[in-house]
CSV table of C-alpha atoms in Angstrom, one decimal:
chain,number,residue,atom,x,y,z
Y,19,UNK,CA,95.9,-29.3,118.7
Y,20,UNK,CA,98.6,-29.8,121.0
Y,21,UNK,CA,101.4,-27.4,120.8
Y,22,UNK,CA,104.7,-28.1,122.3
Y,23,UNK,CA,106.0,-25.3,124.5
Y,24,UNK,CA,109.4,-25.7,122.8
Y,25,UNK,CA,108.0,-25.2,119.3
Y,26,UNK,CA,105.1,-22.7,119.4
Y,27,UNK,CA,103.1,-22.4,116.2
Y,28,UNK,CA,100.9,-19.5,115.0
Y,29,UNK,CA,98.1,-19.3,112.5
Y,30,UNK,CA,97.0,-16.3,110.4
Y,31,UNK,CA,94.0,-15.8,112.5
Y,32,UNK,CA,95.7,-16.0,115.8
Y,33,UNK,CA,96.8,-12.9,117.7
Y,34,UNK,CA,100.3,-12.7,119.1
Y,35,UNK,CA,100.5,-13.6,122.7
Y,36,UNK,CA,101.0,-10.5,124.9
Y,37,UNK,CA,102.7,-11.1,128.2
Y,38,UNK,CA,100.5,-10.1,131.1
Y,39,UNK,CA,101.3,-6.7,132.7
Y,40,UNK,CA,103.2,-6.8,136.0
Y,41,UNK,CA,101.2,-6.7,139.1
Y,42,UNK,CA,100.9,-3.2,140.5
Y,43,UNK,CA,102.6,-2.4,143.7
Y,44,UNK,CA,100.3,-1.7,146.7
Y,45,UNK,CA,99.6,2.1,147.1
Y,46,UNK,CA,98.0,3.1,150.5
Y,47,UNK,CA,96.6,6.4,149.1
Y,48,UNK,CA,95.1,4.6,146.2
Y,49,UNK,CA,93.7,2.0,148.3
Y,50,UNK,CA,92.1,4.6,150.5
Y,51,UNK,CA,90.5,6.4,147.5
Y,52,UNK,CA,89.3,3.2,146.1
Y,53,UNK,CA,87.2,2.5,149.1
Y,54,UNK,CA,85.4,5.9,148.7
Y,55,UNK,CA,82.1,5.9,146.6
Y,56,UNK,CA,82.8,6.7,142.8
Y,57,UNK,CA,81.1,9.6,140.9
Y,58,UNK,CA,80.0,8.8,137.3
Y,59,UNK,CA,81.4,11.0,134.5
Y,60,UNK,CA,79.5,12.1,131.3
Y,61,UNK,CA,80.2,10.2,128.3
Y,62,UNK,CA,81.4,12.2,125.2
Y,63,UNK,CA,79.7,10.4,122.3
Y,64,UNK,CA,81.0,12.9,119.8
Y,65,UNK,CA,84.6,12.1,120.4
Y,66,UNK,CA,83.8,8.5,120.2
Y,67,UNK,CA,81.4,8.4,117.3
Y,68,UNK,CA,81.8,11.9,115.3
Y,69,UNK,CA,79.0,14.5,114.5
Y,70,UNK,CA,75.4,13.3,114.7
Y,71,UNK,CA,73.5,13.2,111.3
Y,72,UNK,CA,71.0,15.8,112.4
Y,73,UNK,CA,73.7,18.3,113.4
Y,74,UNK,CA,75.3,18.1,110.0
Y,75,UNK,CA,71.9,18.5,108.3
Y,76,UNK,CA,71.2,21.8,110.3
Y,77,UNK,CA,74.6,23.2,109.4
Y,78,UNK,CA,74.3,22.4,105.7
Y,79,UNK,CA,70.8,24.1,105.6
Y,80,UNK,CA,72.2,27.3,107.2
Y,81,UNK,CA,75.0,27.6,104.7
Y,82,UNK,CA,72.6,27.2,101.8
Y,83,UNK,CA,70.3,29.8,103.2
Y,84,UNK,CA,73.2,32.4,103.6
Y,85,UNK,CA,74.4,31.7,100.0
Y,86,UNK,CA,70.9,32.2,98.7
Y,87,UNK,CA,70.4,35.4,100.6
Y,88,UNK,CA,73.7,36.8,99.2
Y,89,UNK,CA,72.7,35.9,95.7
Y,90,UNK,CA,69.3,37.5,96.1
Y,91,UNK,CA,70.9,40.8,97.4
Y,92,UNK,CA,73.4,40.9,94.6
Y,93,UNK,CA,70.6,40.3,92.1
Y,94,UNK,CA,68.5,43.2,93.5
Y,95,UNK,CA,71.5,45.6,93.5
Y,96,UNK,CA,72.4,44.6,90.0
Y,97,UNK,CA,68.9,45.1,88.9
Y,98,UNK,CA,68.6,48.5,90.5
Y,99,UNK,CA,72.0,49.9,89.3
Y,100,UNK,CA,71.6,53.0,86.9
Y,101,UNK,CA,72.7,52.8,83.4
Y,102,UNK,CA,75.8,54.9,82.7
Y,103,UNK,CA,75.2,57.7,80.2
Y,104,UNK,CA,78.4,59.0,78.6
Y,105,UNK,CA,76.8,62.4,77.8
Y,106,UNK,CA,75.6,62.9,81.4
Y,107,UNK,CA,79.1,61.9,82.7
Y,108,UNK,CA,80.6,64.4,80.4
Y,109,UNK,CA,78.3,67.2,81.6
Y,110,UNK,CA,79.1,66.3,85.3
Y,111,UNK,CA,82.8,67.1,84.9
Y,112,UNK,CA,84.2,69.8,87.2
Y,113,UNK,CA,84.2,73.2,85.5
Y,114,UNK,CA,87.4,75.2,86.3
Y,115,UNK,CA,88.7,78.6,85.4
Y,116,UNK,CA,91.9,78.6,83.3
Y,117,UNK,CA,94.5,81.1,82.3
Y,118,UNK,CA,96.5,81.1,79.1
Y,119,UNK,CA,100.0,82.4,79.9
Y,120,UNK,CA,101.2,85.3,77.7
Y,121,UNK,CA,104.5,87.0,77.2
Y,122,UNK,CA,104.5,90.6,78.6
Y,123,UNK,CA,107.3,93.1,78.5
Y,124,UNK,CA,108.5,93.3,82.1
Y,125,UNK,CA,111.7,94.3,84.0
Y,126,UNK,CA,113.4,92.4,86.7
Y,127,UNK,CA,112.8,93.9,90.1
Y,128,UNK,CA,115.1,94.0,93.1
Y,129,UNK,CA,113.3,94.4,96.4
Y,130,UNK,CA,114.5,96.4,99.3
Y,131,UNK,CA,113.3,98.6,102.2
Y,132,UNK,CA,113.9,102.1,103.3
Y,133,UNK,CA,112.4,105.1,105.1
Y,134,UNK,CA,111.1,108.1,103.1
Y,135,UNK,CA,112.5,111.5,104.1
Y,136,UNK,CA,112.0,115.0,102.8
Y,137,UNK,CA,114.8,116.2,100.6
Y,138,UNK,CA,114.2,119.8,101.9
Y,139,UNK,CA,114.0,119.7,105.7
Y,140,UNK,CA,115.7,121.8,108.3
Y,141,UNK,CA,115.9,122.2,112.1
Y,142,UNK,CA,115.8,125.9,112.8
Y,143,UNK,CA,118.2,126.8,115.7
Y,144,UNK,CA,118.7,129.8,117.9
Y,145,UNK,CA,121.9,131.7,117.1
Y,146,UNK,CA,122.2,133.8,120.3
Y,147,UNK,CA,121.6,133.4,124.0
Y,148,UNK,CA,118.4,135.3,124.8
Y,149,UNK,CA,114.9,135.0,126.1
Y,150,UNK,CA,111.9,134.3,123.9
Y,151,UNK,CA,109.9,137.5,123.7
Y,152,UNK,CA,107.0,136.2,121.5
Y,153,UNK,CA,105.8,133.6,119.1
Y,154,UNK,CA,103.3,134.6,116.3
Y,155,UNK,CA,99.9,133.1,116.8
Y,156,UNK,CA,100.0,131.5,113.4
Y,157,UNK,CA,103.1,129.5,114.1
Y,158,UNK,CA,101.7,126.2,115.1
Y,159,UNK,CA,102.5,122.5,114.5
Y,160,UNK,CA,101.4,121.6,111.0
Y,161,UNK,CA,101.0,125.2,109.8
Y,162,UNK,CA,102.3,126.1,106.3
Y,163,UNK,CA,105.1,128.8,106.3
Y,164,UNK,CA,107.0,130.6,103.5
Y,165,UNK,CA,110.6,131.4,103.4
Y,166,UNK,CA,111.2,134.6,105.5
Y,167,UNK,CA,108.2,134.2,107.8
Y,168,UNK,CA,108.8,135.2,111.4
Y,169,UNK,CA,108.9,132.1,113.7
Y,170,UNK,CA,110.1,133.4,117.0
Y,171,UNK,CA,111.0,136.9,118.4
Y,172,UNK,CA,113.8,137.1,121.0
Y,173,UNK,CA,114.5,139.9,123.5
Y,174,UNK,CA,116.8,142.3,121.6
Y,175,UNK,CA,117.7,144.7,124.5
Y,176,UNK,CA,121.2,143.4,125.2
Y,177,UNK,CA,122.2,143.3,121.6
Y,178,UNK,CA,120.8,146.7,120.9
Y,179,UNK,CA,122.7,148.3,123.8
Y,180,UNK,CA,125.9,146.6,122.5
Y,181,UNK,CA,125.4,147.9,119.1
Y,182,UNK,CA,124.9,151.5,120.5
Y,183,UNK,CA,128.1,151.2,122.5
Y,184,UNK,CA,130.1,150.2,119.5
Y,185,UNK,CA,128.6,153.0,117.5
Y,186,UNK,CA,129.8,155.5,120.1
Y,187,UNK,CA,133.3,154.0,120.1
Y,188,UNK,CA,133.5,154.2,116.4
Y,189,UNK,CA,132.4,157.8,116.4
Y,190,UNK,CA,135.1,158.6,118.9
Y,191,UNK,CA,137.7,157.0,116.7
Y,192,UNK,CA,136.4,158.8,113.7
Y,193,UNK,CA,136.9,162.1,115.6
Y,194,UNK,CA,140.4,161.1,116.5
Y,195,UNK,CA,141.2,160.4,112.9
Y,196,UNK,CA,139.8,163.7,111.8
Y,197,UNK,CA,142.0,165.4,114.4
Y,198,UNK,CA,145.1,163.6,113.1
Y,199,UNK,CA,144.3,164.7,109.5
Y,200,UNK,CA,144.0,168.3,110.7
Y,201,UNK,CA,147.2,168.1,112.7
Y,202,UNK,CA,149.0,166.6,109.7
Y,203,UNK,CA,147.9,169.5,107.5
Y,204,UNK,CA,149.1,172.1,110.0
Y,205,UNK,CA,152.4,170.3,110.5
Y,206,UNK,CA,152.9,170.1,106.8
Y,207,UNK,CA,152.4,173.9,106.5
Y,208,UNK,CA,154.7,174.6,109.4
Y,209,UNK,CA,157.4,172.3,108.0
Y,210,UNK,CA,157.3,174.3,104.8
Y,211,UNK,CA,157.8,177.5,106.7
Y,212,UNK,CA,160.6,176.1,108.8
Y,213,UNK,CA,162.4,174.7,105.8
Y,214,UNK,CA,162.2,178.1,104.2
Y,215,UNK,CA,163.6,179.7,107.4
Y,216,UNK,CA,166.3,177.1,107.4
Y,217,UNK,CA,167.2,178.1,103.9
Y,218,UNK,CA,167.4,181.8,104.9
Y,219,UNK,CA,169.6,181.1,107.9
Y,220,UNK,CA,171.8,178.8,105.9
Y,221,UNK,CA,172.3,181.5,103.3
Y,222,UNK,CA,173.0,184.1,106.1
Y,223,UNK,CA,175.6,181.7,107.6
Y,224,UNK,CA,177.3,181.4,104.3
Y,225,UNK,CA,177.4,185.1,103.7
Y,226,UNK,CA,178.8,185.8,107.2
Y,227,UNK,CA,181.4,183.0,106.6
Y,228,UNK,CA,182.5,184.8,103.4
Y,229,UNK,CA,182.8,188.1,105.2
Y,230,UNK,CA,184.7,186.5,108.0
Y,231,UNK,CA,187.1,185.0,105.5
Y,232,UNK,CA,187.8,188.6,104.2
Y,233,UNK,CA,188.1,189.8,107.8
Y,234,UNK,CA,185.1,191.9,107.3
Y,235,UNK,CA,183.0,190.1,109.9
Y,236,UNK,CA,184.2,189.1,113.3
Y,237,UNK,CA,183.8,185.7,115.1
Y,238,UNK,CA,180.8,187.0,117.1
Y,239,UNK,CA,178.8,187.6,113.9
Y,240,UNK,CA,179.8,184.2,112.6
Y,241,UNK,CA,178.6,182.5,115.9
Y,242,UNK,CA,175.2,184.2,115.8
Y,243,UNK,CA,174.7,183.2,112.1
Y,244,UNK,CA,175.6,179.6,112.9
Y,245,UNK,CA,173.3,179.6,116.0
Y,246,UNK,CA,170.4,180.8,113.9
Y,247,UNK,CA,171.0,178.2,111.3
Y,248,UNK,CA,171.2,175.4,113.9
Y,249,UNK,CA,167.9,176.7,115.5
Y,250,UNK,CA,166.1,176.6,112.1
Y,251,UNK,CA,167.5,173.1,111.4
Y,252,UNK,CA,166.3,171.9,114.9
Y,253,UNK,CA,162.8,173.2,114.3
Y,254,UNK,CA,162.6,171.4,110.9
Y,255,UNK,CA,163.8,168.2,112.5
Y,256,UNK,CA,161.2,168.3,115.3
Y,257,UNK,CA,158.4,169.2,112.9
Y,258,UNK,CA,159.3,166.3,110.6
Y,259,UNK,CA,159.5,163.9,113.5
Y,260,UNK,CA,156.0,164.9,114.6
Y,261,UNK,CA,154.7,164.7,111.1
Y,262,UNK,CA,156.3,161.2,110.6
Y,263,UNK,CA,154.6,159.9,113.8
Y,264,UNK,CA,151.2,160.7,112.5
Y,265,UNK,CA,150.9,157.8,109.9
Y,266,UNK,CA,151.6,155.0,112.4
Y,267,UNK,CA,149.2,156.6,114.8
Y,268,UNK,CA,146.6,156.8,112.1
Y,269,UNK,CA,147.2,153.2,111.2
Y,270,UNK,CA,146.8,152.1,114.8
Y,271,UNK,CA,143.5,154.0,115.1
Y,272,UNK,CA,142.4,152.6,111.8
Y,273,UNK,CA,143.1,149.0,113.0
Y,274,UNK,CA,141.3,149.7,116.2
Y,275,UNK,CA,138.4,151.1,114.3
Y,276,UNK,CA,138.3,148.0,112.1
Y,277,UNK,CA,138.1,145.8,115.2
Y,278,UNK,CA,135.2,147.9,116.5
Y,279,UNK,CA,133.6,147.8,113.1
Y,280,UNK,CA,133.7,144.0,113.2
Y,281,UNK,CA,132.2,143.9,116.7
Y,282,UNK,CA,129.6,146.3,115.5
Y,283,UNK,CA,128.8,144.1,112.5
Y,284,UNK,CA,128.5,141.1,114.9
Y,285,UNK,CA,126.3,143.1,117.2
Y,286,UNK,CA,124.1,144.0,114.3
Y,287,UNK,CA,123.9,140.4,113.2
Y,288,UNK,CA,123.0,139.3,116.7
Y,289,UNK,CA,120.4,142.0,116.9
Y,290,UNK,CA,118.9,140.6,113.6
Y,291,UNK,CA,119.2,137.1,114.9
Y,292,UNK,CA,116.7,137.9,117.7
Y,293,UNK,CA,114.1,137.6,114.9
Y,294,UNK,CA,114.1,133.9,113.9
Y,295,UNK,CA,112.7,133.4,110.4
Y,296,UNK,CA,111.9,130.4,108.3
Y,297,UNK,CA,114.8,129.6,106.0
Y,298,UNK,CA,112.7,127.5,103.6
Y,299,UNK,CA,109.1,127.1,102.6
Y,300,UNK,CA,107.3,124.1,104.0
Y,301,UNK,CA,105.2,122.8,106.9
Y,302,UNK,CA,106.0,123.2,110.5
Y,303,UNK,CA,106.7,119.8,112.0
Y,304,UNK,CA,107.1,121.2,115.5
Y,305,UNK,CA,107.6,124.4,117.5
Y,306,UNK,CA,109.8,123.7,120.5
Y,307,UNK,CA,109.8,127.1,122.4
Y,308,UNK,CA,107.3,129.3,124.2
Y,309,UNK,CA,107.4,132.9,125.4
Y,310,UNK,CA,109.6,133.4,128.5
Y,311,UNK,CA,111.9,130.5,127.8
Y,312,UNK,CA,115.6,131.0,127.5
Y,313,UNK,CA,117.4,129.7,124.4
Y,314,UNK,CA,121.1,129.1,123.7
Y,315,UNK,CA,123.0,129.0,120.5
Y,316,UNK,CA,122.3,125.8,118.6
Y,317,UNK,CA,119.1,125.0,120.4
Y,318,UNK,CA,116.3,123.9,118.1
Y,319,UNK,CA,113.3,126.2,118.1
Y,320,UNK,CA,111.3,124.7,115.2
Y,321,UNK,CA,111.5,122.1,112.4
Y,322,UNK,CA,110.3,122.7,108.9
Y,323,UNK,CA,109.6,120.0,106.3
Y,324,UNK,CA,108.9,120.4,102.6
Y,325,UNK,CA,107.2,117.2,101.4
Y,326,UNK,CA,107.3,118.2,97.7
Y,327,UNK,CA,110.5,116.2,97.0
Y,328,UNK,CA,110.9,112.9,98.8
Y,329,UNK,CA,114.2,110.9,99.0
Y,330,UNK,CA,114.3,107.2,100.0
Y,331,UNK,CA,117.5,105.4,100.8
Y,332,UNK,CA,116.9,101.8,99.8
Y,333,UNK,CA,118.9,98.8,100.9
Y,334,UNK,CA,119.1,96.3,98.1
Y,335,UNK,CA,120.9,92.9,97.8
Y,336,UNK,CA,124.5,93.2,96.8
Y,337,UNK,CA,123.8,91.2,93.7
Y,338,UNK,CA,121.9,94.2,92.3
Y,339,UNK,CA,125.0,96.4,91.9
Y,340,UNK,CA,125.7,95.2,88.4
Y,341,UNK,CA,122.0,95.8,87.3
Y,342,UNK,CA,120.9,99.0,89.0
Y,343,UNK,CA,121.4,102.2,86.8
Y,344,UNK,CA,120.6,105.8,87.3
Y,345,UNK,CA,117.1,106.6,86.2
Y,346,UNK,CA,115.7,103.1,86.9
Y,347,UNK,CA,112.0,103.2,87.9
Y,348,UNK,CA,111.3,102.4,91.6
Y,349,UNK,CA,107.9,101.3,92.9
Y,350,UNK,CA,107.4,102.4,96.5
Y,351,UNK,CA,104.7,100.8,98.7
Y,352,UNK,CA,104.1,101.8,102.3
Y,353,UNK,CA,104.2,98.7,104.6
Y,354,UNK,CA,101.1,99.9,106.4
Y,355,UNK,CA,99.1,100.4,103.2
Y,356,UNK,CA,100.4,98.0,100.5
Y,357,UNK,CA,97.5,98.9,98.3
Y,358,UNK,CA,99.0,102.3,97.5
Y,359,UNK,CA,102.0,102.6,95.2
Y,360,UNK,CA,104.2,105.6,94.4
Y,361,UNK,CA,106.7,105.9,91.5
Y,362,UNK,CA,110.2,107.3,91.9
Y,363,UNK,CA,113.5,107.1,90.0
Y,364,UNK,CA,117.1,106.2,91.1
Y,365,UNK,CA,119.0,109.4,91.5
Y,366,UNK,CA,122.2,108.2,93.2
Y,367,UNK,CA,123.9,104.8,93.9
Y,368,UNK,CA,126.3,104.2,96.7
Y,369,UNK,CA,129.8,103.1,95.4
Y,370,UNK,CA,130.4,100.6,98.2
Y,371,UNK,CA,128.6,97.6,99.6
Y,372,UNK,CA,128.0,97.4,103.3
Y,373,UNK,CA,130.1,94.5,104.5
Y,374,UNK,CA,128.0,93.8,107.5
Y,375,UNK,CA,124.5,93.8,105.9
Y,376,UNK,CA,125.8,92.9,102.5
Y,377,UNK,CA,123.5,95.4,100.9
Y,378,UNK,CA,123.8,98.2,98.4
Y,379,UNK,CA,122.2,101.6,99.1
Y,380,UNK,CA,120.5,103.4,96.3
Y,381,UNK,CA,118.7,106.7,96.6
Y,382,UNK,CA,115.3,107.2,95.0
Y,383,UNK,CA,113.7,110.6,94.4
Y,384,UNK,CA,110.0,111.3,94.0
Y,385,UNK,CA,108.9,114.8,92.9
Y,386,UNK,CA,105.5,115.5,94.4
Y,387,UNK,CA,105.2,119.1,93.4
Y,388,UNK,CA,102.2,118.6,91.2
Y,389,UNK,CA,100.6,115.9,93.4
Y,390,UNK,CA,97.6,116.6,95.6
Y,391,UNK,CA,98.4,116.5,99.4
Y,392,UNK,CA,96.4,113.2,99.8
Y,393,UNK,CA,98.4,111.6,96.9
Y,394,UNK,CA,101.8,112.4,98.5
Y,395,UNK,CA,104.2,110.0,100.2
Y,396,UNK,CA,104.6,111.3,103.7
Y,397,UNK,CA,108.2,111.7,105.1
Y,398,UNK,CA,109.0,109.1,107.7
Y,399,UNK,CA,107.0,106.3,106.0
Y,400,UNK,CA,108.7,102.9,106.0
Y,401,UNK,CA,108.3,101.6,102.4
Y,402,UNK,CA,108.9,98.4,100.5
Y,403,UNK,CA,110.7,99.3,97.2
Y,404,UNK,CA,110.9,97.4,93.9
Y,405,UNK,CA,113.7,98.7,91.7
Y,406,UNK,CA,113.0,97.7,88.1
Y,407,UNK,CA,116.2,97.0,86.2
Y,408,UNK,CA,117.1,96.0,82.7
Y,409,UNK,CA,115.2,96.4,79.4
Y,410,UNK,CA,111.5,95.7,78.8
Y,411,UNK,CA,111.9,92.1,77.4
Y,412,UNK,CA,108.8,90.0,76.8
Y,413,UNK,CA,108.6,87.3,79.4
Y,414,UNK,CA,106.1,84.6,80.3
Y,415,UNK,CA,104.1,85.6,83.3
Y,416,UNK,CA,101.5,83.7,85.4
Y,417,UNK,CA,99.5,84.7,88.5
Y,418,UNK,CA,101.2,84.0,91.7
Y,419,UNK,CA,98.0,82.3,93.0
Y,420,UNK,CA,98.3,79.7,90.3
Y,421,UNK,CA,101.5,78.3,91.9
Y,422,UNK,CA,101.1,75.7,94.7
Y,423,UNK,CA,104.2,74.1,96.1
Y,424,UNK,CA,106.3,75.1,93.1
Y,425,UNK,CA,103.9,73.5,90.7
Y,426,UNK,CA,101.0,74.6,88.4
Y,427,UNK,CA,98.1,72.5,87.2
Y,428,UNK,CA,98.1,72.4,83.4
Y,429,UNK,CA,95.1,71.4,81.2
Y,430,UNK,CA,96.2,68.6,78.9
Y,431,UNK,CA,93.8,66.4,76.8
Y,432,UNK,CA,94.0,62.6,77.6
Y,433,UNK,CA,94.0,59.8,75.0
Y,434,UNK,CA,90.2,60.2,74.6
Y,435,UNK,CA,90.6,64.0,74.0
Y,436,UNK,CA,89.0,64.9,77.4
Y,437,UNK,CA,90.8,67.8,79.2
Y,438,UNK,CA,92.5,66.6,82.3
Y,439,UNK,CA,94.7,68.1,85.0
Y,440,UNK,CA,98.4,67.5,85.0
Y,441,UNK,CA,100.8,69.0,87.6
Y,442,UNK,CA,103.9,70.7,86.1
Y,443,UNK,CA,107.0,71.7,88.2
Y,444,UNK,CA,108.2,75.2,87.6
Y,445,UNK,CA,111.1,77.3,88.7
Y,446,UNK,CA,110.2,81.0,88.4
Y,447,UNK,CA,112.9,83.5,87.4
Y,448,UNK,CA,111.7,86.2,89.8
Y,449,UNK,CA,108.5,87.4,91.4
Y,450,UNK,CA,106.8,90.6,90.1
Y,451,UNK,CA,104.4,92.8,91.9
Y,452,UNK,CA,102.6,95.2,89.7
Y,453,UNK,CA,99.4,95.4,87.6
Y,454,UNK,CA,99.7,94.0,84.0
Y,455,UNK,CA,96.6,95.0,82.0
Y,456,UNK,CA,97.9,93.2,79.0
Y,457,UNK,CA,97.1,89.9,80.7
Y,458,UNK,CA,93.4,90.7,81.1
Y,459,UNK,CA,93.6,90.1,84.9
Y,460,UNK,CA,93.5,92.5,87.8
Y,461,UNK,CA,96.2,90.6,89.8
Y,462,UNK,CA,99.2,92.5,91.1
Y,463,UNK,CA,101.3,89.5,92.1
Y,464,UNK,CA,103.0,87.5,89.3
Y,465,UNK,CA,105.7,85.0,88.7
Y,466,UNK,CA,108.0,85.4,85.7
Y,467,UNK,CA,108.9,82.0,84.1
Y,468,UNK,CA,111.6,80.9,81.7
Y,469,UNK,CA,110.4,80.7,78.0
Y,470,UNK,CA,110.6,76.9,78.1
Y,471,UNK,CA,108.8,76.5,81.5
Y,472,UNK,CA,105.5,75.5,79.8
Y,473,UNK,CA,104.7,74.0,76.4
Y,474,UNK,CA,103.4,76.4,73.9
Y,475,UNK,CA,99.6,77.2,74.1
Y,476,UNK,CA,99.3,75.4,77.4
Y,477,UNK,CA,96.5,76.6,79.7
Y,478,UNK,CA,96.8,76.4,83.5
Y,479,UNK,CA,94.4,76.5,86.4
Y,480,UNK,CA,94.0,80.2,87.3
Y,481,UNK,CA,94.3,79.3,91.0
Y,482,UNK,CA,96.1,76.3,92.4
Y,483,UNK,CA,93.7,73.8,94.0
Y,484,UNK,CA,94.4,71.1,96.5
Y,485,UNK,CA,91.0,69.3,95.9
Y,486,UNK,CA,91.5,68.7,92.2
Y,487,UNK,CA,93.9,65.8,91.5
Y,488,UNK,CA,96.1,64.9,88.6
Y,489,UNK,CA,94.2,62.9,85.9
Y,490,UNK,CA,90.8,64.4,86.8
Y,491,UNK,CA,88.7,65.3,83.9
Y,492,UNK,CA,87.6,68.9,83.9
Y,493,UNK,CA,85.7,71.4,81.8
Y,494,UNK,CA,87.9,74.4,81.2
Y,495,UNK,CA,86.4,77.9,81.3
Y,496,UNK,CA,88.5,80.9,80.2
Y,497,UNK,CA,89.0,83.3,83.1
Y,498,UNK,CA,87.9,86.2,81.0
Y,499,UNK,CA,84.5,84.5,80.3
Y,500,UNK,CA,81.7,85.2,82.8
Y,501,UNK,CA,81.3,82.2,85.2
Y,502,UNK,CA,78.1,80.2,84.9
Y,503,UNK,CA,76.3,78.3,87.7
Y,504,UNK,CA,77.0,74.6,87.8
Y,505,UNK,CA,73.9,72.6,86.6
Y,506,UNK,CA,74.0,70.4,89.7
Y,507,UNK,CA,74.7,72.7,92.6
Y,508,UNK,CA,74.0,76.2,91.2
Y,509,UNK,CA,77.2,77.5,92.8
Y,510,UNK,CA,78.7,80.2,90.5
Y,511,UNK,CA,82.1,80.0,92.1
Y,512,UNK,CA,84.3,77.7,90.0
Y,513,UNK,CA,87.5,76.0,91.1
Y,514,UNK,CA,90.4,78.1,90.0
Y,515,UNK,CA,88.7,81.4,90.8
Y,516,UNK,CA,89.7,83.6,93.6
């Protein structure tokens, strides 16, 4: 049909007319490559037509084979799985040792440290300057001595000579005193005679004076009588003066004699001090001198220690001041041998608290008079001390080994009535280190709990375990029962045992 260019018509089957693309511009590089021979490229039929039918068939068969193999393996595993037997599972539960906490009368301890020392100990000094003459052969370090035993002999020559000189001086003064006594007796007798002569001459003078008054005697007779009376009076005065001088002289000699007597006493003491004896009974810690050595006053020649009574100054926390009382029991343990324990009592308590260390010092005494030497606490031992205070109140105690990270593992039945493990947090009141036979255990380290720390009649694992978890079913065995081998492994050691 003829279509006019002015009125174009289009049918349903006709495609719209697309204007022809513009002519490409000439490109020299393209024209040059066009002239080169062309390399054929592989044709990708997949992108053009999809997967071939045979490829889809292979992949489908592989998926079916894998699914069938998995189903076959699952069937074999299901068929070979054992049948669960409840009785056998019950028998395979872990058997553990348990402890049932009991209330035991205990006292609260306060722990401190101190160094043991002998209550009776002395450093024996020299009291004089001298040379060591001899030391008895039995005086050796570690030897036993009694009070009064000779330890050291010093050279006594100087002190003996001094004592002899003073004895001679005292004898001379005694002779002087005897002479004074004799002189005093003679003067007393002469004074009596002279006084009598004075009386006679005085009477004669009086008689001559009366005669002179009557003109019977002349002045010459009166002068002679007066001269005789004056001579007698002068003799009496001189004798009395001599006699009165004797007491002061005697007193001076007596004082001089007292001084010499004191020197003589000191000389005798020094002479005795040349023999040094043991002041107390005990054991020689050391002998510090040998024959030929020179010693001075105050120099130590030996040390004696009596280990029968031991005193231990213990430094306790300041909080113990209100609790510690005289007579409280003290447990002493040497730090180098904690297995041994010694019992003592509080004898004294310091009234002040040390502001620097914030500690209270108490003094514990231990009487070892009846103890064997091997059972005595040696002086100089550094000890750990537990001072037990308060009354013996019943308190709940558990072994220290049962606590792990401030928790214990309690045995609690689950909904099915099977014993299981449940961790319970605890806050102990104080630790306790001693044997408690009432618990039935041989432990010596315990933790004291509040009365409401655990429910009544609750058993716990005797030793905390990190391998047993909460909720795990267990077979409890009382710790006092003999452990039996596990039926599966034959190991007699149960979880919860030491």
